[in-house]
Amino acid sequence: MKLTGAQAFLKCLEEHGVDLIFGYPGGALIDVYDELMKNDNIHHVLTRHEQAAVHAADAYGRIKGSVGVALVTSGPGATNAVTGIASAYLDSIPLVVFTGQVPTKLIGNDAFQEVDIVGITRPITKHNYLVKDAEELIPIIREAFHLANTGRPGPVLVDLPKDVLATRITYPELKPISMRTYKPTYEPHPGQIEKACQAMLKAKKPVIYAGGGVILSDSNEELTELARKLNIPVTMTLMGLGGFPGTDPLSMGMLGMHGTYFANMAVANCDLLIAVGARFDDRVTGRVDAFAPHAQIIHIDIDPSSISKNVRVDIPIVADCKHALDAINAWFGRSKEFNVEECVEKNRPWHEQIREWKNKHPLGYIEETDIIKPQFVIQKLHELTGGDAIITTEVGQHQMWTAQFYHFNKPRQWATSGGLGVMGYGFPAAIGAQMAAPDKVVIDIAGDGSIQMNIQELATCRQEKLPVKVAILNNGYLGMVRQWQELFYNKQYSSTVMEVAPDFVKVAEAYGAVGLRALKPSDVEPVIKEALKTKNTVFMDFVIAREEGVYPMVPAGKATTEMLLV
Amino acid sequence: MKHTISVLLQNKPGVLSRVTGLFSGRGFNIESLSVAQTLEPDVSCLTLVTSGEDTIIEQITKQLHKLIDIIKVTDMCEHDNVEREMALIRVKAEAHTRAEVLRIVDIFRGKVIDVGPKSYVVEITGKASKLQAVIDILRPIGIQEIVRSGTIAMTRAHKS
């Protein structure tokens, strides 16, 4: 039986288990939207901006552990999606983005709403395709899903010309995908595992540095087993939060620019650094030559190009983190040289040293009785949700306070734009997260600047009847830039004062959502409790201390030991 | 240090752009580039010359490997290989210089492939250094135009 391209497209999505897509219609995709009306198996979420559709699909995939799907039209629809695609690329998030395109005969003619989106997104996708032949449509979509979700995950874009979607084709039968040029390495080299384990046996001051790869490969249990078995302290990147329980005694929290004092000191003084699914981002390393200067470095990563990219690695292990950690745990399971008591004893002085650093400069803030401190709001959110909520954030100070004070104990509980740092990510991400986990409390922790980047998604929330909560830490500034201006630019607050801002309570109400406001510390708990029992979408406007900073802080380009601690 | 990198890739639209985009996006320079079909019609061989420290070259080869359409990447500096470039040179050839040009072309095992009333087009193949030598010698006679191909390279047969 012959199907139109649009019918085959939807059938192929169903074949991949897709029951939810985020998107925005347009002329080039009208055939697909026409078919969607008749389809009972795929729910389409109409966002109010294409960027939001991609962020929502990104977070849906992160929380659910599957591939998110976004569908946007040609030209401006496609270019609006670019920020979302770039964010997913830098965070290695599995995503398939479909863009509409003008008919094949018009491609290259500057037709109405034509852009070369394959060209535009080439550097920010794992791979991308322009379907020029209708017979290639289904094989390409199958390949796109395969690429997005295997090896190092990432976004894949498929550009769909209007005539391809209207052409009748025979739906090809499903065959195993075999690509001559793409064969990721999942299994670690036994010789490298042996070397790594021997180094771990010898180390007296080891540290595990866990990144987003731990979450993506679902290797949190294997990582926890290794850390506990060998009594190794663990620090996590922003993307790695939840990869190891944040409340575990071995957890040192986050490292890097806004990491804890003790995590940064431990990395600076360790004799062995075990990097798992992390990429030595500049926000983590600070000045590279002063990063872990005394350490032998083991690096587990599925992407060979991540190895020795920023920091010299002594023992590279190119493999899926789960497979590599499994192999390491198995090695210690059968090793005659390994003795738990000896290992604990050997590391004891190291743990005492870390405790000393922790006691000297614990993570904290100065409490005040009449002004709401943002850290206090996060602590209350943690307490009143039992640490069990799914948290998304925008980008800025609130993001760092959340990373510091909401202690994530589980993976896939946290979605933030780490690599690209997108203001406007958190609210649409909360929509995707809520649809991935309808029974969970989902909170977007936002700044007053960031929430205004995609505030129109209140309409999407209301249309889908989503009980998403948004906690706005409102200081009337673009806080993170203001903090840099305060510290390094002589308090010249150039364009960081939000002189005109909406009344967030009224904005929420205008969309039929609920708006709550907290002006003093005693308001915080009642507002959160009220929000948590409300079934509707809620904006919580926390009017916080205006000039609170995020500390510790490593100034850009400094060594991670050169922290500002105030 | 200069490196000649040979890349086997899918013969499809946009693949060359992925390779060059990778270089421009990371600020690496391509000194020469040549690409054409191989024995297999759907596979092309691309040869490029770039330079940089070992760490940069390692990153370049790893990033090239990472591109989905790339089949194989070989840094020719790690192998015994033969390299060739071609230059077409339009040189002034008037009555009193014709013999001299022919002699130079002959010495360098080149060929005159077009003859005009006042010029020759000379074809020279060899390593970049040889081409440069010919150009330097012909320049005083009067070079009017030069077109050079990128380098192509192939590993030598293993001799036991």
XYZ file of C-alpha atoms in Angstrom:
726
model
C 0.000 0.000 0.000
C 1.305 3.421 -0.873
C 1.365 6.219 1.705
C 2.004 9.910 1.299
C 5.301 11.131 2.721
C 3.383 12.765 5.578
C 1.553 9.527 6.423
C 4.782 7.542 6.214
C 6.509 10.122 8.410
C 3.995 9.624 11.222
C 4.046 5.852 10.806
C 7.827 5.944 11.154
C 7.588 8.018 14.357
C 5.184 5.444 15.775
C 7.632 2.720 14.777
C 10.170 4.463 17.043
C 7.755 4.606 19.972
C 7.137 8.341 19.631
C 3.807 9.312 21.194
C 4.539 12.968 21.858
C 6.048 15.723 19.734
C 6.517 19.409 20.379
C 6.105 21.797 17.515
C 4.640 24.702 15.615
C 2.900 24.432 12.230
C 3.580 26.300 9.010
C 2.919 26.098 5.296
C 5.742 23.692 4.510
C 4.487 21.161 7.058
C 0.766 21.502 6.479
C 0.492 17.944 5.108
C 1.975 16.534 8.314
C -0.316 18.630 10.495
C -3.281 17.501 8.419
C -2.337 13.877 9.102
C -1.725 14.603 12.788
C -5.378 15.620 13.142
C -6.341 12.078 12.117
C -3.732 10.343 14.281
C -4.746 9.096 17.735
C -1.349 7.740 18.740
C 0.799 10.855 18.576
C -0.002 13.869 20.705
C 1.276 17.185 19.389
C 2.074 19.904 21.910
C 1.688 23.343 20.382
C 4.298 25.585 21.981
C 4.185 29.324 21.433
C 7.702 29.576 20.006
C 9.814 27.072 18.087
C 12.770 27.512 20.442
C 10.502 26.383 23.268
C 9.422 23.326 21.270
C 13.031 22.175 20.982
C 13.844 22.851 24.656
C 10.703 20.996 25.704
C 11.628 18.020 23.505
C 15.180 18.143 24.909
C 13.982 17.988 28.531
C 11.360 15.373 27.697
C 14.170 13.152 26.400
C 16.458 13.898 29.368
C 13.862 13.053 31.986
C 12.362 10.068 30.205
C 15.640 8.665 28.916
C 14.340 8.567 25.346
C 14.701 10.648 22.185
C 12.807 13.950 22.169
C 11.129 15.007 18.930
C 10.422 18.528 17.691
C 8.666 19.585 14.516
C 8.990 23.100 13.112
C 8.276 24.698 9.789
C 10.701 26.084 7.198
C 12.520 29.437 7.264
C 11.814 31.299 10.506
C 10.455 28.161 12.169
C 13.745 26.438 11.496
C 15.947 29.381 12.499
C 13.966 29.850 15.723
C 14.841 26.260 16.571
C 18.583 26.840 16.242
C 19.210 27.879 19.875
C 17.427 24.788 21.136
C 19.424 22.560 18.794
C 22.739 24.147 19.824
C 21.881 23.688 23.492
C 21.116 19.998 22.977
C 24.333 19.607 20.978
C 26.551 21.042 23.694
C 24.823 18.916 26.340
C 24.853 15.742 24.155
C 21.087 15.298 24.366
C 19.372 12.786 22.052
C 16.923 14.730 19.942
C 15.464 14.542 16.440
C 14.318 17.855 14.986
C 12.224 17.869 11.827
C 12.077 21.070 9.822
C 9.789 21.855 6.930
C 11.424 22.946 3.681
C 10.204 24.510 0.444
C 9.528 22.081 -2.444
C 12.698 20.503 -3.866
C 12.308 22.385 -7.163
C 12.507 25.703 -5.306
C 15.472 24.857 -3.078
C 18.285 27.290 -3.739
C 16.000 29.870 -5.373
C 15.454 32.092 -2.322
C 11.853 30.931 -2.197
C 9.435 32.263 0.422
C 10.448 30.985 3.887
C 13.482 29.153 2.524
C 16.692 28.852 4.507
C 19.560 26.395 4.188
C 18.885 24.929 7.624
C 21.123 21.935 6.932
C 23.962 24.383 6.305
C 23.060 26.535 9.298
C 22.912 23.619 11.731
C 25.873 21.645 10.397
C 28.192 22.677 13.254
C 25.536 22.215 15.955
C 24.093 18.820 15.102
C 25.564 15.370 15.428
C 24.413 14.920 11.832
C 21.758 16.364 9.556
C 19.894 15.457 6.401
C 17.985 17.079 3.560
C 15.533 14.535 2.133
C 15.604 15.191 -1.610
C 14.104 11.883 -2.689
C 10.824 10.675 -1.150
C 12.068 7.073 -1.255
C 14.865 8.088 1.113
C 12.484 9.597 3.694
C 11.989 6.562 5.921
C 15.580 5.198 5.786
C 16.816 8.696 6.739
C 14.399 9.044 9.674
C 15.446 5.609 10.938
C 19.102 6.577 10.670
C 18.382 9.881 12.442
C 16.899 8.127 15.481
C 19.766 5.632 15.481
C 22.389 8.379 15.424
C 20.661 10.579 18.006
C 20.529 7.872 20.635
C 23.698 5.831 20.182
C 27.372 6.549 20.836
C 27.708 10.059 22.206
C 24.084 11.192 21.906
C 23.147 14.427 20.206
C 20.600 16.264 18.086
C 19.951 15.165 14.498
C 18.034 17.371 12.076
C 15.970 16.141 9.141
C 14.821 18.756 6.612
C 11.578 17.771 4.868
C 10.689 19.468 1.565
C 6.960 20.035 1.078
C 6.718 17.908 -2.072
C 8.448 14.955 -0.390
C 5.669 14.954 2.203
C 3.034 14.872 -0.540
C 4.632 12.152 -2.709
C 3.216 8.639 -2.470
C 5.755 5.987 -1.487
C 5.854 2.332 -0.530
C 6.671 2.082 3.168
C 9.926 0.133 3.396
C 10.198 -2.782 5.792
C 12.281 -2.369 8.925
C 15.822 -3.686 8.698
C 18.699 -3.476 11.192
C 20.661 -0.261 10.664
C 24.212 -0.764 9.558
C 26.298 2.296 8.764
C 29.693 1.807 7.202
C 31.008 4.993 8.736
C 29.520 4.944 12.225
C 30.474 2.327 14.777
C 30.801 3.739 18.318
C 33.084 1.921 20.744
C 31.071 0.695 23.716
C 33.429 -1.864 25.252
C 36.564 -0.699 27.067
C 40.004 -2.069 26.263
C 40.907 -4.622 28.972
C 44.503 -3.397 29.100
C 43.361 0.147 29.843
C 40.955 -1.117 32.519
C 43.836 -2.995 34.150
C 46.014 0.142 34.097
C 43.202 2.263 35.551
C 42.469 -0.222 38.346
C 46.152 -0.502 39.257
C 46.324 3.288 39.455
C 43.255 3.327 41.724
C 44.850 0.693 43.974
C 47.971 2.792 44.388
C 46.330 6.204 44.779
C 46.294 7.765 48.218
C 44.377 10.894 47.266
C 41.878 9.899 44.563
C 38.902 11.930 43.338
C 36.085 10.948 40.992
C 34.960 13.754 38.665
C 31.579 12.759 37.210
C 29.918 14.480 34.270
C 26.739 14.323 32.220
C 27.917 11.106 30.558
C 27.075 9.266 33.776
C 23.443 10.363 33.458
C 23.252 9.754 29.710
C 24.636 6.227 30.011
C 22.555 5.435 33.118
C 25.710 4.433 34.967
C 24.946 6.135 38.291
C 24.627 2.794 40.117
C 27.949 1.524 38.797
C 29.604 4.827 39.711
C 28.145 4.743 43.224
C 29.323 1.150 43.653
C 32.870 2.070 42.659
C 33.046 5.180 44.847
C 31.724 3.379 47.907
C 33.789 0.243 47.354
C 37.043 2.188 47.076
C 35.992 5.005 49.422
C 36.665 7.697 46.807
C 35.184 11.195 47.196
C 33.048 12.308 44.246
C 32.586 15.719 42.690
C 30.144 16.371 39.874
C 29.825 18.821 37.032
C 26.660 20.851 36.526
C 25.519 18.219 34.025
C 26.537 15.355 36.283
C 24.376 16.343 39.272
C 22.318 13.338 40.334
C 24.878 10.941 38.865
C 25.956 10.302 42.451
C 23.729 10.979 45.476
C 24.232 14.613 46.499
C 23.565 13.833 50.168
C 26.042 10.917 50.319
C 28.973 11.528 52.714
C 31.351 10.946 49.787
C 29.724 13.705 47.713
C 31.632 16.976 47.519
C 28.975 18.642 45.363
C 29.874 20.530 42.235
C 33.386 21.601 41.221
C 34.607 24.477 39.089
C 33.729 28.154 38.845
C 30.913 27.983 41.401
C 31.851 24.635 42.882
C 32.476 24.010 46.550
C 35.756 25.083 48.134
C 36.517 21.539 49.228
C 35.795 19.990 45.798
C 38.137 22.431 44.087
C 40.828 21.976 46.733
C 40.496 18.195 46.504
C 40.925 18.265 42.723
C 43.893 20.615 43.022
C 45.615 18.293 45.485
C 44.561 14.816 44.370
C 47.053 12.253 43.086
C 44.503 10.492 40.862
C 41.563 12.057 39.029
C 39.015 9.640 37.601
C 36.960 11.586 35.051
C 33.790 9.755 34.034
C 31.706 11.111 31.137
C 33.013 14.634 31.662
C 34.709 16.878 29.123
C 36.977 19.215 31.145
C 34.919 22.298 30.295
C 36.602 25.643 31.008
C 33.978 26.374 33.692
C 35.315 23.276 35.466
C 39.042 23.537 34.921
C 39.673 27.254 35.319
C 43.308 27.816 34.303
C 44.123 24.515 32.638
C 47.784 24.342 33.687
C 46.753 24.573 37.348
C 44.002 21.952 37.084
C 44.792 18.752 38.995
C 48.509 19.488 38.561
C 49.740 16.578 40.680
C 47.316 13.977 39.434
C 47.469 11.060 37.125
C 44.291 11.353 35.049
C 41.997 8.526 33.975
C 39.348 9.592 31.476
C 36.370 7.435 30.540
C 34.434 8.791 27.557
C 32.615 7.313 24.575
C 33.858 10.154 22.368
C 37.553 9.750 21.486
C 37.771 13.429 20.540
C 37.027 14.391 24.147
C 40.150 12.602 25.347
C 43.126 14.931 25.813
C 41.177 17.788 24.176
C 41.640 20.254 27.027
C 43.712 18.399 29.595
C 46.429 15.774 29.110
C 45.108 12.299 29.976
C 47.335 9.471 31.244
C 44.939 6.544 30.989
C 42.252 7.003 28.315
C 39.323 4.589 28.250
C 37.157 5.046 25.171
C 33.907 3.303 26.040
C 30.370 3.703 27.267
C 30.647 4.798 30.917
C 28.373 1.993 32.102
C 30.418 -0.700 30.365
C 33.707 0.788 31.590
C 32.553 1.155 35.203
C 31.127 -2.365 35.089
C 34.508 -3.665 33.937
C 36.303 -1.722 36.688
C 33.926 -2.967 39.385
C 34.328 -6.520 38.092
C 38.135 -6.163 38.205
C 38.023 -5.153 41.852
C 35.531 -7.963 42.499
C 38.055 -10.561 41.397
C 41.305 -8.834 42.386
C 43.394 -10.519 45.034
C 45.352 -7.308 45.592
C 42.251 -5.383 46.639
C 41.196 -5.304 50.243
C 38.369 -3.021 51.382
C 39.780 -2.317 54.854
C 43.235 -1.539 53.484
C 41.718 0.804 50.906
C 39.651 2.673 53.514
C 42.690 2.951 55.787
C 44.944 4.154 52.949
C 42.497 6.959 52.056
C 41.796 7.979 55.656
C 44.234 10.955 55.832
C 42.844 12.175 52.491
C 39.285 12.156 53.807
C 40.439 13.952 56.964
C 42.045 16.620 54.816
C 38.838 17.061 52.781
C 36.798 17.271 56.008
C 39.149 19.978 57.230
C 38.627 21.977 54.008
C 34.877 21.438 54.308
C 34.800 22.675 57.901
C 36.931 25.676 56.991
C 34.699 26.847 54.125
C 31.405 24.990 53.979
C 28.827 25.939 51.399
C 26.657 28.607 52.985
C 25.329 32.139 53.006
C 24.598 34.903 55.474
C 21.023 34.629 56.643
C 18.883 37.723 57.152
C 15.568 38.094 58.911
C 13.882 40.730 56.788
C 15.157 40.009 53.251
C 14.656 36.756 51.348
C 17.932 35.098 50.488
C 17.775 33.072 47.265
C 19.690 30.174 48.807
C 17.022 30.003 51.518
C 14.306 29.644 48.851
C 16.181 26.742 47.230
C 16.721 25.060 50.598
C 12.999 25.393 51.339
C 12.099 24.027 47.907
C 14.374 21.058 48.636
C 12.885 20.531 52.071
C 9.227 20.874 51.081
C 9.546 18.629 48.012
C 11.569 16.077 49.954
C 14.357 16.553 47.412
C 12.226 14.566 45.004
C 11.048 17.216 42.530
C 12.239 17.435 38.955
C 14.060 20.731 38.709
C 14.762 22.737 35.583
C 16.503 26.091 35.490
C 17.153 28.985 33.248
C 20.715 30.346 33.203
C 22.377 32.636 35.691
C 22.737 33.032 39.430
C 19.585 31.062 40.238
C 20.992 28.149 38.220
C 24.175 28.070 40.283
C 22.331 28.462 43.608
C 20.119 25.545 42.577
C 23.147 23.426 41.687
C 24.662 24.254 45.070
C 21.657 23.971 47.381
C 19.203 21.481 45.830
C 20.969 18.202 46.526
C 20.042 15.832 43.722
C 20.091 12.216 44.772
C 18.880 10.639 41.566
C 19.665 10.940 37.867
C 17.133 12.370 35.415
C 15.814 14.721 38.059
C 17.578 17.786 36.705
C 17.490 19.593 33.372
C 19.559 22.678 32.719
C 21.270 24.173 29.690
C 24.839 23.514 30.784
C 27.034 23.878 27.730
C 25.309 26.670 25.823
C 23.797 28.413 28.859
C 20.428 29.369 27.390
C 18.318 31.920 29.234
C 14.806 30.794 28.415
C 15.565 27.068 28.624
C 13.995 26.263 31.978
C 10.330 27.057 31.462
C 9.804 25.104 28.224
C 12.070 22.396 29.683
C 9.698 22.166 32.647
C 6.861 21.580 30.163
C 8.786 18.717 28.562
C 9.741 17.339 31.983
C 6.167 17.463 33.270
C 4.940 15.587 30.192
C 7.668 12.987 30.690
C 6.776 12.577 34.370
C 3.133 13.603 34.857
C 3.023 12.416 38.476
C 6.086 14.336 39.636
C 6.379 17.841 40.991
C 8.203 19.855 38.334
C 9.706 23.220 39.244
C 11.460 25.676 36.965
C 13.769 27.784 39.109
C 14.166 31.037 37.179
C 15.549 34.536 37.354
C 13.377 37.534 36.587
C 15.461 38.175 33.463
C 15.455 34.586 32.192
C 11.762 33.898 32.652
C 10.989 36.776 30.310
C 12.817 34.983 27.496
C 10.078 32.366 27.028
C 7.294 33.592 29.295
C 4.752 33.075 26.507
C 4.893 29.341 27.258
C 2.390 29.995 30.025
C -0.142 29.486 27.237
C 1.286 26.042 26.429
C 1.153 25.091 30.109
C -2.460 26.160 30.338
C -3.462 24.480 27.087
C -1.918 21.185 28.239
C -3.231 21.696 31.808
C 0.243 21.227 33.261
C 0.814 21.888 36.985
C 4.320 23.260 36.344
C 5.642 25.497 39.132
C 7.954 28.384 38.390
C 9.989 29.851 41.236
C 11.218 33.266 40.112
C 14.153 34.563 42.149
C 13.438 38.187 41.445
C 16.261 40.640 42.172
C 15.503 43.139 39.404
C 18.863 42.489 37.788
C 20.468 40.264 35.231
C 22.156 38.919 38.323
C 25.136 36.958 37.060
C 26.366 39.689 34.734
C 25.699 42.223 37.499
C 27.869 40.113 39.846
C 30.751 40.213 37.340
C 30.249 43.964 36.891
C 30.345 44.373 40.667
C 33.517 42.339 41.058
C 35.494 43.157 37.941
C 33.982 46.293 36.346
C 33.827 48.708 39.280
C 30.074 48.300 39.804
C 29.203 49.773 36.393
C 25.852 48.047 35.998
C 25.644 48.576 32.277
C 22.279 47.289 30.966
C 21.820 44.757 33.763
C 19.184 46.697 35.693
C 15.721 45.542 34.673
C 14.125 48.935 35.017
C 10.765 47.845 33.671
C 9.534 44.402 34.623
C 6.106 42.853 34.523
C 4.080 42.034 37.594
C 4.654 38.279 37.434
C 1.583 37.526 39.529
C -0.622 39.429 37.099
C 1.088 37.862 34.070
C 0.303 34.412 35.450
C -3.269 35.427 36.143
C -3.650 36.894 32.659
C -3.023 33.401 31.252
C -5.403 31.788 33.755
C -2.553 30.465 35.902
C -1.917 31.215 39.568
C 0.428 33.937 40.768
C 1.884 34.061 44.287
C 4.342 36.496 45.801
C 6.774 36.316 48.736
C 8.242 39.569 50.029
C 9.802 38.440 53.311
C 11.421 35.243 54.565
C 8.325 34.192 56.511
C 6.313 34.229 53.220
C 8.554 31.662 51.552
C 7.245 28.479 53.118
C 3.521 29.334 52.815
C 3.965 30.337 49.175
C 5.762 27.090 48.306
C 3.198 25.020 50.189
C 0.346 26.808 48.434
C 2.019 26.282 45.062
C 2.628 22.596 45.704
C -1.006 21.909 46.505
C -2.281 23.859 43.478
C -3.096 21.743 40.421
C -2.744 24.711 38.076
C 0.406 26.285 36.655
C 1.918 28.572 39.305
C 4.332 31.494 39.190
C 5.982 32.115 42.571
C 7.542 35.561 42.627
C 10.224 35.606 45.361
C 11.469 39.152 45.797
C 15.022 38.432 46.938
C 18.048 40.363 48.214
C 19.033 42.542 45.265
C 22.804 42.231 45.344
C 23.330 38.691 46.564
C 26.242 36.938 44.845
C 27.048 33.336 44.007
C 29.993 32.086 46.053
C 32.478 30.495 45.977
C 33.548 31.940 42.674
C 36.615 31.330 40.558
C 37.219 34.395 38.379
C 37.478 33.467 34.684
C 41.000 32.448 33.720
C 42.160 31.877 37.313
C 43.138 28.586 38.923
C 40.289 26.829 40.720
C 42.156 27.266 44.004
C 41.924 31.062 43.605
C 38.355 31.260 44.845
C 36.434 34.284 46.072
C 34.721 33.017 49.184
C 32.632 35.913 50.495
C 54.877 20.892 11.403
C 53.117 20.225 8.110
C 50.843 17.196 7.941
C 49.241 15.621 4.886
C 45.977 14.011 5.908
C 44.135 11.605 3.663
C 40.412 11.174 4.253
C 38.059 8.642 2.702
C 34.510 9.939 2.745
C 31.058 9.358 1.340
C 30.586 10.950 -2.072
C 27.458 12.958 -1.127
C 26.403 16.615 -1.213
C 27.491 18.608 1.811
C 30.243 16.266 2.998
C 33.089 18.519 1.873
C 31.378 21.387 3.621
C 31.304 19.374 6.863
C 35.072 18.884 6.606
C 35.906 22.482 5.796
C 33.380 23.721 8.376
C 35.136 21.646 10.991
C 38.396 23.421 10.201
C 36.965 26.931 10.043
C 34.835 26.409 13.163
C 37.911 25.535 15.189
C 40.238 28.050 13.640
C 42.466 25.442 11.938
C 43.902 26.387 8.557
C 43.789 24.228 5.418
C 46.873 24.915 3.277
C 45.800 22.776 0.372
C 42.934 20.496 -0.444
C 42.081 18.128 -3.238
C 39.202 15.725 -3.582
C 37.883 13.299 -6.187
C 36.140 9.972 -6.598
C 37.960 6.716 -5.781
C 37.579 3.244 -7.314
C 34.238 3.051 -5.527
C 31.936 5.689 -7.091
C 30.202 6.459 -3.782
C 33.493 7.052 -1.975
C 35.786 10.037 -2.437
C 39.336 10.593 -1.307
C 40.189 13.973 0.102
C 43.762 14.985 0.737
C 44.490 18.048 2.772
C 47.610 19.693 4.040
C 47.515 21.482 7.351
C 50.028 22.389 9.989
C 50.115 22.557 13.727
C 51.481 21.036 16.889
C 50.918 17.341 17.549
C 48.034 18.059 19.939
C 46.227 20.097 17.281
C 46.749 17.442 14.611
C 45.475 14.793 17.042
C 42.332 16.878 17.618
C 41.895 17.405 13.864
C 42.083 13.693 13.104
C 39.760 12.809 15.999
C 37.219 15.421 14.955
C 37.382 14.209 11.349
C 36.799 10.632 12.538
C 33.758 11.862 14.423
C 31.978 13.119 11.284
C 29.332 10.591 10.335
C 30.168 10.583 6.590
C 33.877 9.911 7.048
C 35.147 6.384 6.511
C 38.864 6.596 7.259
C 41.403 9.230 8.271
C 45.144 8.699 7.748
C 47.889 11.073 8.775
C 50.342 10.413 5.931
C 53.247 11.641 8.053
C 52.986 8.421 10.005
C 53.656 6.408 6.836
C 56.209 6.242 4.044
C 54.310 7.858 1.198
C 54.444 9.503 -2.192
C 53.019 12.965 -2.679
C 52.258 14.868 -5.836
C 51.000 18.261 -6.817
C 50.418 19.664 -10.277
C 50.957 23.168 -11.578
C 49.884 24.673 -14.898
C 52.081 27.642 -15.684
C 51.524 30.131 -18.491
C 54.963 31.469 -19.284
C 56.080 34.027 -21.843
C 57.649 32.254 -24.804
C 58.825 34.614 -27.499
C 61.363 33.824 -30.157
C 64.423 34.436 -28.009
C 63.125 32.574 -24.894
C 61.343 29.572 -26.375
C 64.371 27.309 -26.342
C 65.225 28.292 -22.782
C 61.683 27.494 -21.553
C 61.711 24.119 -23.300
C 65.070 23.296 -21.743
C 63.869 24.137 -18.236
C 60.649 22.152 -18.721
C 62.686 19.196 -19.933
C 65.051 19.332 -16.963
C 62.103 19.170 -14.573
C 60.377 16.458 -16.632
C 57.488 18.735 -17.391
C 55.434 19.099 -20.559
C 54.381 21.961 -22.758
C 50.662 21.323 -23.255
C 49.597 24.469 -25.109
C 51.461 26.692 -27.487
C 50.454 30.264 -28.286
C 52.138 32.946 -30.376
C 53.739 34.493 -27.328
C 53.344 31.921 -24.511
C 53.432 28.269 -23.499
C 51.302 26.483 -20.940
C 53.593 24.168 -19.016
C 52.477 21.202 -16.939
C 54.680 20.207 -13.989
C 54.034 17.511 -11.408
C 55.953 16.685 -8.283
C 56.351 17.647 -4.689
C 55.509 21.180 -3.688
C 59.228 22.009 -3.381
C 59.895 20.934 -6.973
C 57.006 23.029 -8.273
C 58.329 25.988 -6.366
C 61.781 25.477 -7.913
C 60.338 25.524 -11.447
C 58.334 28.642 -10.683
C 61.418 30.387 -9.290
C 63.410 29.587 -12.420
C 60.673 30.545 -14.882
C 59.771 33.779 -13.089
C 62.602 35.894 -14.631
C 61.455 34.766 -18.085
C 57.934 35.999 -17.344
C 55.180 33.957 -15.723
C 51.704 35.213 -16.675
C 49.485 32.843 -14.720
C 49.773 29.882 -12.352
C 47.160 27.327 -11.296
C 48.204 24.710 -8.744
C 46.280 21.665 -7.564
C 46.236 20.551 -3.964
C 48.525 17.772 -2.850
C 47.501 14.166 -3.381
C 49.261 11.382 -1.528
C 49.414 7.606 -1.347
C 51.306 5.250 0.968
C 54.171 3.319 -0.617
C 53.936 -0.433 -1.100
C 55.280 -2.316 1.891
C 58.657 -3.778 0.827
C 59.719 -6.821 2.802
